[in-house]
PDB file of C-alpha atoms in Angstrom:
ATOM      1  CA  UNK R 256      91.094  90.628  98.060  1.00  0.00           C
ATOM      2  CA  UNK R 257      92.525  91.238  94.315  1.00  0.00           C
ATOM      3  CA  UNK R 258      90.612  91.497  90.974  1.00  0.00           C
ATOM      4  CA  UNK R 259      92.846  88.236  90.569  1.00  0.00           C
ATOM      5  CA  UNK R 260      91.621  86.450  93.496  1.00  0.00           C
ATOM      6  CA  UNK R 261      87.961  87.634  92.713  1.00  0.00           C
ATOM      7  CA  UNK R 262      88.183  86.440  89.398  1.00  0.00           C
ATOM      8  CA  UNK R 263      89.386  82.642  89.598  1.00  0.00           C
ATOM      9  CA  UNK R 264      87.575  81.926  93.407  1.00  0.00           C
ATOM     10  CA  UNK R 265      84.279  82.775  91.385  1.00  0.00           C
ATOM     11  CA  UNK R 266      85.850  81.146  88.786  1.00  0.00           C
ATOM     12  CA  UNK R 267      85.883  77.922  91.037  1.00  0.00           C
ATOM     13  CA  UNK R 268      82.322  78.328  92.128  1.00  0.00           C
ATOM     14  CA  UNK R 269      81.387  78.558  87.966  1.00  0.00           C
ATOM     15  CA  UNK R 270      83.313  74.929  87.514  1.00  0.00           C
ATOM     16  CA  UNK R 271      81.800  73.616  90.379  1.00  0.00           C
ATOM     17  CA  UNK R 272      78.013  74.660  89.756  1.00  0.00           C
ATOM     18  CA  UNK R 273      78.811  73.655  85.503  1.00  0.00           C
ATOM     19  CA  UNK R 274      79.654  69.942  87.169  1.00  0.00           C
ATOM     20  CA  UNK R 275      76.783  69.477  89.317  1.00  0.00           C
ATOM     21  CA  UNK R 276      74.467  70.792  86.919  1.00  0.00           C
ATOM     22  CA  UNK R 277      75.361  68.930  84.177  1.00  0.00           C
ATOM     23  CA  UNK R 278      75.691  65.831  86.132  1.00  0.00           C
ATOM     24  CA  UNK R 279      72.773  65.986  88.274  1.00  0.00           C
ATOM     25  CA  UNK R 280      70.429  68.753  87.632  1.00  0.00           C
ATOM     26  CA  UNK R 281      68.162  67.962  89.816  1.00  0.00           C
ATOM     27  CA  UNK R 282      69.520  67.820  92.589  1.00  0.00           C
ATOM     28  CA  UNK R 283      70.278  71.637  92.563  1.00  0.00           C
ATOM     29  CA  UNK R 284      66.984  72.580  92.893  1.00  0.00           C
ATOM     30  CA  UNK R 285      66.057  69.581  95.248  1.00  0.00           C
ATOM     31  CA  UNK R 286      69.045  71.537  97.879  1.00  0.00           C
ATOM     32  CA  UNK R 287      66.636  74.763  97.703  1.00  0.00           C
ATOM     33  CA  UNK R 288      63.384  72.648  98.532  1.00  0.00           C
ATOM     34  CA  UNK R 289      61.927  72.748  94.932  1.00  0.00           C
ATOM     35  CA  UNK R 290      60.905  69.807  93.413  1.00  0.00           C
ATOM     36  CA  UNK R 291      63.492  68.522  90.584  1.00  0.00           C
ATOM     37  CA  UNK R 292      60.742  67.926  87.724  1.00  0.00           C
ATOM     38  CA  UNK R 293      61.774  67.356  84.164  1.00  0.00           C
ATOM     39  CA  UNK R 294      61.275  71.415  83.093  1.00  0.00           C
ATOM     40  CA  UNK R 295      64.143  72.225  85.779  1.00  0.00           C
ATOM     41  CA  UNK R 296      66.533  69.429  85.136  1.00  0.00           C
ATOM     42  CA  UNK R 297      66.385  70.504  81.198  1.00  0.00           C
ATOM     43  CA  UNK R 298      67.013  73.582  82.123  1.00  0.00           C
ATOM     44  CA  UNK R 299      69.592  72.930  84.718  1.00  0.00           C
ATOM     45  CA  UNK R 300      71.679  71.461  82.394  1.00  0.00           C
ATOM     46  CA  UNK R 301      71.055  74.093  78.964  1.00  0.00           C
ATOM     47  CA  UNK R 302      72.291  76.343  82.226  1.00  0.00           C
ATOM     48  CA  UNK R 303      75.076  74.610  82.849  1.00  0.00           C
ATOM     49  CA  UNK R 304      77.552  75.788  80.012  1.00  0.00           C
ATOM     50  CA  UNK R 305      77.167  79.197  80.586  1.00  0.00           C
ATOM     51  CA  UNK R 306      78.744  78.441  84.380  1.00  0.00           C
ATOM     52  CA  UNK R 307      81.679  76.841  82.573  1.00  0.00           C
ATOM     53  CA  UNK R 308      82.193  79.851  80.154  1.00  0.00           C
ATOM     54  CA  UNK R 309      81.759  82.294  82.884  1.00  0.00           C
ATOM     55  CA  UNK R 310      84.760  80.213  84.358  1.00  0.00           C
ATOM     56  CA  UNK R 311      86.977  80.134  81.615  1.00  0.00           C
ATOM     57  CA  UNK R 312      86.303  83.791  80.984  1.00  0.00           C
ATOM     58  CA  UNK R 313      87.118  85.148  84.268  1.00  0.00           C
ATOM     59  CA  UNK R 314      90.294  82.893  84.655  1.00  0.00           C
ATOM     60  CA  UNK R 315      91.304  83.791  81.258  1.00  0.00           C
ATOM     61  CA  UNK R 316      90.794  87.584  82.681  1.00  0.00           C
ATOM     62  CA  UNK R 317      92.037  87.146  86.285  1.00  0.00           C
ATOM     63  CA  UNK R 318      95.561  88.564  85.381  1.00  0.00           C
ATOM     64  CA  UNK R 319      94.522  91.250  82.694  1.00  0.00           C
ATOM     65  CA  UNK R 320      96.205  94.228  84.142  1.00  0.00           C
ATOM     66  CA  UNK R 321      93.839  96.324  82.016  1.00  0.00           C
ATOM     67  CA  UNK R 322      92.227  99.096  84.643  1.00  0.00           C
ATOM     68  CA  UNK R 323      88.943  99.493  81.663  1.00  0.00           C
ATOM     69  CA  UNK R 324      88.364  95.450  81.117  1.00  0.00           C
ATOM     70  CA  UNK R 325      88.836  95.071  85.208  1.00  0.00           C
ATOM     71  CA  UNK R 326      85.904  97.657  85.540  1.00  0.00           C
ATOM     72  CA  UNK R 327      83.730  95.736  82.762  1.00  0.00           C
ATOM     73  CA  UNK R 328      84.591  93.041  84.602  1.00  0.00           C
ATOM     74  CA  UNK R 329      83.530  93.855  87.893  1.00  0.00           C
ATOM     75  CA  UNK R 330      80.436  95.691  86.791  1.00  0.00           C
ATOM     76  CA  UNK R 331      79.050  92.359  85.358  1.00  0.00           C
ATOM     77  CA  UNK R 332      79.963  90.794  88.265  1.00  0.00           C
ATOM     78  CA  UNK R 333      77.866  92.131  90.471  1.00  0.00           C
ATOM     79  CA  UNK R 334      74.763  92.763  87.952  1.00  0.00           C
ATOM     80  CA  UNK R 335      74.992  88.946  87.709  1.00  0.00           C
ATOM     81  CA  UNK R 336      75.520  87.738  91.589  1.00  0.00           C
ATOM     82  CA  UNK R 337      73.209  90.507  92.965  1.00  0.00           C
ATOM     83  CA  UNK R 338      70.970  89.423  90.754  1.00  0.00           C
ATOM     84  CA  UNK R 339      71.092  85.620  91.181  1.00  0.00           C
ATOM     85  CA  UNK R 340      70.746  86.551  95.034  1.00  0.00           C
ATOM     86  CA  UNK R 341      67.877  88.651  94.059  1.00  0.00           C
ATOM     87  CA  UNK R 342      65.833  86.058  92.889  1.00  0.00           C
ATOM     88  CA  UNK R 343      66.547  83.907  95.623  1.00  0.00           C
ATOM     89  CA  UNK R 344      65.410  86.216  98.270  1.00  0.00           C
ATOM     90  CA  UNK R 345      62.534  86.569  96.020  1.00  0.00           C
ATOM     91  CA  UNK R 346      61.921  82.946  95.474  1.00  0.00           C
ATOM     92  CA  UNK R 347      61.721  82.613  99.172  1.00  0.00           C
ATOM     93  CA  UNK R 348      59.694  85.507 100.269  1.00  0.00           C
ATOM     94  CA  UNK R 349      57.612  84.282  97.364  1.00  0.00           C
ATOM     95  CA  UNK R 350      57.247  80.416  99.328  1.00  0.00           C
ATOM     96  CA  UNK R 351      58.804  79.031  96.315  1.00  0.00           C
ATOM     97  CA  UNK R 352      62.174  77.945  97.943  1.00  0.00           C
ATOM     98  CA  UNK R 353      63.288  77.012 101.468  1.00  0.00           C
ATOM     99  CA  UNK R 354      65.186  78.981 103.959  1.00  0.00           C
ATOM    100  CA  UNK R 355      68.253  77.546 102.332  1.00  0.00           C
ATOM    101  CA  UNK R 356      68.355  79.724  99.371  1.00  0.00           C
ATOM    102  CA  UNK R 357      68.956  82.189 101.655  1.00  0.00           C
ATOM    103  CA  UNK R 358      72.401  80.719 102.462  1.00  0.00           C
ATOM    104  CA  UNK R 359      73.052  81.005  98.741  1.00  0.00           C
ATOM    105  CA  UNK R 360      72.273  84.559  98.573  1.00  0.00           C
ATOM    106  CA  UNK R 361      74.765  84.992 101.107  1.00  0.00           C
ATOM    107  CA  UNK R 362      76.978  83.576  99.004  1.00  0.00           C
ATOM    108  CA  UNK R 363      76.322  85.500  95.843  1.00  0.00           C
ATOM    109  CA  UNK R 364      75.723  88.806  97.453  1.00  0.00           C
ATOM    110  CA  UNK R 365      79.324  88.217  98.980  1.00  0.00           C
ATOM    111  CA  UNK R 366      81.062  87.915  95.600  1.00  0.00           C
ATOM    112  CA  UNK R 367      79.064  90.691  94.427  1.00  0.00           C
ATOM    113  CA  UNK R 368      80.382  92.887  97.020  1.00  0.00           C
ATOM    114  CA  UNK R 369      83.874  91.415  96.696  1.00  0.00           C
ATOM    115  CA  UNK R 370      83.421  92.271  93.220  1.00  0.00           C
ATOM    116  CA  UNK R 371      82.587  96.078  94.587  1.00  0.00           C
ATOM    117  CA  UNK R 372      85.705  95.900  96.334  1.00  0.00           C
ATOM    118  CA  UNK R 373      88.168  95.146  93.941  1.00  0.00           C
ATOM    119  CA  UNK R 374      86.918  97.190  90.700  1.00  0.00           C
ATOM    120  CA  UNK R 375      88.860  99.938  89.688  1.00  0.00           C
ATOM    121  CA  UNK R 376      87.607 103.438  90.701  1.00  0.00           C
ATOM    122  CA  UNK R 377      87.242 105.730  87.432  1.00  0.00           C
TER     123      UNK R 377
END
């Protein structure tokens, strides 16, 4: 795995999550076995830009050779997946969301980590 590599599959994921959200809020939190009420679908979709800049940003940066911006990079990386998985795991242990959430965390903790991976050591 490169920084590059890191950068634009995560980059991917950002497009993909902008598109559902803004097309079908609801339907995001429906997949985690919470209820898709009016208060999460607004939100889902005042959400859903920052998925699309987070994508644009980290494709602009995929090929910044820069060893400081890759480490600023990386660091917010995995603040922001570990964290999404964070409250995940919480919203499950907390009977808020299904098992499935769980899968997600996967997910997020795994681009954390590959974030981990690829930053630049000081």
């Amino acid at each position: 795995m490169t920084f590059q590599l890191a950068c634009r599959i995560t980059a991917l994921v950002g497009v993909i999550l902008f598109v559902i959200l803004v097309a079908v809020p609801g339907s995001y939190t429906v997949t985690y076995g919470v209820a898709a009420d009016v208060g999460g679908s607004f939100m889902g979709r005042r959400a859903s830009p920052l998925f699309l800049g987070l994508a644009v940003l980290l494709w602009g940066l995929s090929q910044n050779q820069d060893r400081d911006v890759q480490r600023v990079v990386c660091i917010c990386m995995i603040i922001t997946f570990a964290g999404v998985a964070l409250t995940g795991i919480s919203a499950f242990l907390g009977g808020i969301a299904s098992s499935v959430v769980l899968l997600a965390a996967v997910g997020e903790l795994l681009i954390a980590v590959a974030f981990w991976h690829v930053r630049p050591r000081a």
